[in-house]
Coordinates of N, CA and C in Angstrom, one line a residue:
M1184 N 55.4 12.1 34.6 CA 55.1 11.3 33.5 C 56.2 10.1 33.5
D1185 N 55.7 8.9 33.2 CA 56.7 7.8 33.2 C 57.4 7.7 31.9
E1186 N 58.4 6.8 31.8 CA 59.3 6.8 30.6 C 58.4 6.5 29.3
R1187 N 57.5 5.5 29.4 CA 56.7 5.2 28.2 C 55.8 6.4 27.8
G1188 N 55.3 7.1 28.8 CA 54.5 8.2 28.5 C 55.3 9.3 27.7
I1189 N 56.5 9.5 28.2 CA 57.4 10.5 27.5 C 57.7 10.1 26.1
L1190 N 58.0 8.8 25.9 CA 58.2 8.3 24.6 C 57.0 8.4 23.7
E1191 N 55.8 8.1 24.2 CA 54.6 8.2 23.4 C 54.3 9.6 23.0
H1192 N 54.6 10.5 24.0 CA 54.4 12.0 23.7 C 55.3 12.4 22.6
D1193 N 56.6 12.1 22.7 CA 57.6 12.5 21.8 C 57.4 11.8 20.4
A1194 N 56.8 10.6 20.3 CA 56.6 9.9 19.1 C 55.5 10.6 18.3
A1195 N 54.6 11.4 19.0 CA 53.5 12.2 18.4 C 52.7 11.4 17.3
G1196 N 52.2 10.2 17.7 CA 51.4 9.4 16.9 C 52.1 8.4 16.0
Q1197 N 53.4 8.5 15.9 CA 54.2 7.5 15.2 C 54.2 6.2 16.0
A1198 N 54.3 5.1 15.4 CA 54.4 3.8 16.1 C 55.6 3.9 17.0
L1199 N 55.4 3.4 18.3 CA 56.5 3.6 19.3 C 57.8 2.9 18.9
G1200 N 57.6 1.6 18.3 CA 58.8 0.9 17.9 C 59.6 1.6 16.8
A1201 N 58.8 2.2 15.9 CA 59.4 2.9 14.7 C 60.1 4.2 15.3
Y1202 N 59.5 4.8 16.2 CA 60.1 6.0 16.8 C 61.4 5.7 17.5
I1203 N 61.4 4.6 18.3 CA 62.6 4.3 19.1 C 63.7 3.9 18.1
R1204 N 63.4 3.1 17.1 CA 64.4 2.7 16.1 C 65.0 3.9 15.4
E1205 N 64.1 4.9 15.0 CA 64.6 6.1 14.4 C 65.5 6.9 15.3
R1206 N 65.2 6.9 16.6 CA 66.0 7.6 17.5 C 67.4 6.9 17.7
L1207 N 67.3 5.6 17.8 CA 68.6 4.8 18.0 C 69.5 4.9 16.8
F1208 N 68.9 4.7 15.6 CA 69.7 4.5 14.4 C 69.8 5.7 13.4
G1209 N 68.9 6.7 13.7 CA 68.9 7.9 12.8 C 68.7 7.6 11.4
N1210 N 69.5 8.1 10.5 CA 69.4 7.9 9.1 C 69.7 6.5 8.6
D1211 N 70.3 5.7 9.5 CA 70.7 4.3 9.2 C 69.6 3.3 9.4
V1212 N 68.4 3.7 9.8 CA 67.4 2.8 10.0 C 66.9 2.2 8.7
T1213 N 66.6 0.9 8.7 CA 66.1 0.3 7.5 C 64.6 0.1 7.6
P1214 N 63.9 0.4 6.5 CA 62.4 0.3 6.6 C 62.0 -1.1 6.8
R1215 N 61.0 -1.3 7.6 CA 60.4 -2.6 7.9 C 59.4 -2.9 6.9
T1216 N 59.3 -4.2 6.5 CA 58.2 -4.7 5.7 C 57.1 -5.1 6.5
T1217 N 55.9 -4.7 6.1 CA 54.7 -5.0 6.9 C 53.8 -5.8 6.0
R1218 N 52.9 -6.6 6.7 CA 51.9 -7.4 6.0 C 50.7 -6.5 5.9
S1219 N 50.0 -6.6 4.8 CA 48.8 -5.9 4.6 C 47.7 -6.3 5.6
K1220 N 46.9 -5.4 6.1 CA 45.8 -5.8 6.9 C 44.7 -6.6 6.1
F1221 N 44.8 -6.5 4.8 CA 43.9 -7.2 3.9 C 44.7 -8.0 2.9
P1222 N 45.1 -9.2 3.3 CA 46.0 -10.0 2.4 C 45.4 -10.5 1.1
V1223 N 44.0 -10.6 1.1 CA 43.4 -11.2 -0.1 C 43.3 -10.1 -1.2
K1224 N 43.9 -10.5 -2.3 CA 44.0 -9.6 -3.5 C 42.8 -9.9 -4.4
D1225 N 42.4 -11.1 -4.5 CA 41.4 -11.5 -5.5 C 40.3 -12.3 -4.7
H1226 N 39.2 -11.6 -4.4 CA 38.1 -12.3 -3.7 C 37.4 -13.3 -4.5
A1227 N 37.4 -13.2 -5.8 CA 36.7 -14.2 -6.7 C 37.5 -15.5 -6.6
A1228 N 38.8 -15.4 -6.6 CA 39.6 -16.6 -6.6 C 39.4 -17.3 -5.2
L1229 N 39.4 -16.5 -4.2 CA 39.1 -17.1 -2.8 C 37.8 -17.8 -2.8
G1230 N 36.8 -17.1 -3.4 CA 35.5 -17.7 -3.5 C 35.5 -19.0 -4.2
R1231 N 36.2 -19.2 -5.3 CA 36.3 -20.4 -6.0 C 36.9 -21.5 -5.1
V1232 N 37.9 -21.2 -4.3 CA 38.5 -22.2 -3.4 C 37.5 -22.6 -2.4
L1233 N 36.8 -21.7 -1.8 CA 35.8 -22.0 -0.8 C 34.7 -22.8 -1.4
G1234 N 34.3 -22.5 -2.6 CA 33.3 -23.3 -3.3 C 33.7 -24.7 -3.6
T1235 N 35.0 -24.8 -4.0 CA 35.5 -26.2 -4.3 C 35.6 -27.0 -3.0
L1236 N 36.0 -26.4 -1.9 CA 36.0 -27.1 -0.6 C 34.7 -27.5 -0.2
G1237 N 33.7 -26.7 -0.5 CA 32.3 -27.0 -0.1 C 31.7 -28.1 -0.9
T1238 N 32.1 -28.3 -2.1 CA 31.5 -29.3 -3.0 C 32.3 -30.6 -3.1
S1239 N 33.6 -30.5 -2.7 CA 34.4 -31.7 -2.9 C 34.3 -32.7 -1.8
R1240 N 34.8 -33.8 -2.0 CA 34.8 -34.8 -0.9 C 36.2 -34.9 -0.3
L1241 N 36.9 -33.8 -0.2 CA 38.2 -33.8 0.3 C 38.2 -33.9 1.8
S1242 N 37.1 -33.8 2.5 CA 37.0 -33.9 3.9 C 37.3 -35.3 4.5
A1243 N 37.3 -36.3 3.6 CA 37.7 -37.6 4.1 C 39.1 -37.6 4.6
N1244 N 39.4 -38.3 5.6 CA 40.7 -38.3 6.3 C 41.8 -38.9 5.3
P1245 N 42.7 -38.1 4.8 CA 43.8 -38.7 4.0 C 44.6 -39.8 4.6
N1246 N 44.7 -39.7 5.9 CA 45.5 -40.8 6.6 C 44.8 -42.1 6.6
Q1247 N 43.4 -42.1 6.7 CA 42.7 -43.3 6.5 C 42.8 -43.9 5.1
L1248 N 42.8 -43.0 4.1 CA 43.0 -43.5 2.8 C 44.4 -44.1 2.6
A1249 N 45.4 -43.4 3.1 CA 46.8 -43.9 3.0 C 46.9 -45.3 3.7
K1250 N 46.3 -45.4 4.9 CA 46.4 -46.7 5.6 C 45.7 -47.8 4.8
A1251 N 44.5 -47.5 4.3 CA 43.8 -48.5 3.5 C 44.6 -48.9 2.3
V1252 N 45.2 -48.0 1.6 CA 46.1 -48.3 0.5 C 47.2 -49.2 0.9
N1253 N 47.9 -48.8 2.0 CA 49.1 -49.6 2.4 C 48.7 -51.0 2.9
T1254 N 47.5 -51.2 3.5 CA 47.2 -52.5 4.0 C 46.5 -53.3 2.9
G1255 N 46.2 -52.7 1.8 CA 45.5 -53.4 0.7 C 44.0 -53.5 0.9
S1256 N 43.5 -52.8 1.8 CA 42.0 -52.9 2.1 C 41.2 -51.9 1.3
L1257 N 41.8 -51.1 0.5 CA 41.1 -50.1 -0.3 C 40.9 -50.8 -1.7
P1258 N 39.7 -51.1 -2.0 CA 39.5 -51.7 -3.4 C 39.7 -50.6 -4.4
V1259 N 40.7 -50.8 -5.3 CA 41.0 -49.8 -6.3 C 40.2 -50.2 -7.6
T1260 N 39.0 -49.5 -7.6 CA 38.1 -49.7 -8.8 C 38.3 -48.5 -9.7
P1261 N 37.8 -48.5 -10.9 CA 37.9 -47.4 -11.8 C 37.3 -46.1 -11.1
E1262 N 36.2 -46.3 -10.4 CA 35.6 -45.2 -9.7 C 36.5 -44.6 -8.6
T1263 N 37.1 -45.5 -7.8 CA 38.0 -45.0 -6.8 C 39.2 -44.2 -7.4
E1264 N 39.7 -44.8 -8.5 CA 40.9 -44.1 -9.1 C 40.4 -42.8 -9.7
E1265 N 39.3 -42.7 -10.3 CA 38.8 -41.4 -10.8 C 38.5 -40.4 -9.6
D1266 N 38.0 -40.9 -8.5 CA 37.8 -40.0 -7.4 C 39.1 -39.4 -6.9
L1267 N 40.1 -40.3 -6.8 CA 41.4 -39.8 -6.3 C 42.0 -38.8 -7.3
R1268 N 41.9 -39.1 -8.6 CA 42.4 -38.2 -9.6 C 41.7 -36.8 -9.5
Q1269 N 40.4 -36.9 -9.3 CA 39.6 -35.6 -9.2 C 40.0 -34.9 -8.0
A1270 N 40.2 -35.6 -6.9 CA 40.7 -34.9 -5.6 C 42.0 -34.2 -5.9
C1271 N 42.9 -34.8 -6.6 CA 44.2 -34.2 -6.9 C 44.0 -33.0 -7.7
K1272 N 43.1 -33.0 -8.7 CA 42.9 -31.9 -9.6 C 42.2 -30.7 -8.7
D1273 N 41.3 -31.1 -7.8 CA 40.7 -30.1 -6.9 C 41.8 -29.4 -6.1
V1274 N 42.7 -30.2 -5.5 CA 43.7 -29.6 -4.7 C 44.6 -28.7 -5.5
Q1275 N 45.0 -29.1 -6.7 CA 45.8 -28.2 -7.6 C 45.1 -26.9 -7.9
A1276 N 43.8 -27.0 -8.2 CA 43.0 -25.8 -8.5 C 42.9 -24.9 -7.3
M1277 N 42.7 -25.5 -6.1 CA 42.6 -24.7 -4.9 C 44.0 -24.0 -4.6
R1278 N 45.1 -24.7 -4.9 CA 46.4 -24.1 -4.6 C 46.6 -22.9 -5.6
R1279 N 46.2 -23.1 -6.9 CA 46.4 -22.0 -7.8 C 45.5 -20.8 -7.4
D1280 N 44.2 -21.1 -7.1 CA 43.3 -20.0 -6.7 C 43.7 -19.3 -5.4
L1281 N 44.3 -20.0 -4.5 CA 44.8 -19.4 -3.3 C 46.0 -18.5 -3.6
L1282 N 46.9 -18.9 -4.4 CA 48.0 -18.1 -4.8 C 47.5 -16.8 -5.5
I1283 N 46.5 -17.0 -6.4 CA 45.9 -15.8 -7.1 C 45.3 -14.9 -6.1
A1284 N 44.5 -15.5 -5.2 CA 43.8 -14.7 -4.2 C 44.7 -13.9 -3.3
L1285 N 45.9 -14.4 -3.0 CA 46.8 -13.8 -2.1 C 47.8 -12.9 -2.9
G1286 N 47.6 -12.8 -4.2 CA 48.4 -11.9 -5.0 C 49.8 -12.4 -5.3
L1287 N 50.0 -13.8 -5.1 CA 51.3 -14.4 -5.4 C 51.4 -15.0 -6.8
H1288 N 50.4 -14.9 -7.5 CA 50.4 -15.4 -8.9 C 49.4 -14.6 -9.7
Q1289 N 49.7 -14.3 -10.9 CA 48.8 -13.5 -11.8 C 48.0 -14.5 -12.6
A1290 N 46.7 -14.4 -12.6 CA 45.9 -15.3 -13.4 C 46.2 -15.1 -14.9
G1291 N 46.5 -16.2 -15.6 CA 46.6 -16.2 -17.0 C 47.9 -15.5 -17.5
S1292 N 48.8 -15.2 -16.6 CA 50.1 -14.5 -17.0 C 51.1 -15.4 -17.6
G1293 N 50.9 -16.7 -17.4 CA 52.0 -17.6 -17.8 C 53.1 -17.8 -16.9
S1294 N 53.1 -17.0 -15.8 CA 54.2 -17.1 -14.8 C 53.9 -18.2 -13.9
K1295 N 54.9 -18.7 -13.2 CA 54.7 -19.8 -12.3 C 55.1 -19.3 -10.9
T1296 N 54.4 -19.8 -9.9 CA 54.8 -19.5 -8.5 C 54.8 -20.9 -7.8
G1297 N 55.9 -21.3 -7.3 CA 55.9 -22.6 -6.7 C 56.4 -23.6 -7.7
P1298 N 56.7 -24.8 -7.2 CA 57.3 -25.8 -8.1 C 56.5 -26.3 -9.2
D1299 N 55.2 -26.5 -9.1 CA 54.3 -27.1 -10.1 C 53.2 -26.3 -10.5
L1300 N 53.1 -25.0 -10.2 CA 52.0 -24.2 -10.5 C 51.9 -23.9 -12.0
K1301 N 50.8 -24.2 -12.6 CA 50.6 -23.8 -14.0 C 49.3 -23.0 -14.0
P1302 N 49.3 -21.9 -14.7 CA 48.1 -21.1 -14.7 C 46.9 -21.8 -15.4

């Protein structure tokens, strides 16, 4: 049996890295944090984000908009201004819903996650 085979046999189903760390450090081993295989905590919030993406006009290239603004070729009409304001609101709502979906923010808790998040 090769070295890896011996280690896998001795680990008896335990993750090989964890087994080796345990053998090297004994009781001084620090537990590793792991990511969940299912990071989404709130599927409804994720659904809202996907729905907003599907119905919004955010797919327009922001760089093209920025260039048009900088060159003065974007006519700033009340409709354009309202479209930009709505796009900003959509992005803020998607950010909030993504944080909720990932379990990084509690809906309606009054807590903040990130610099400008408001529930």
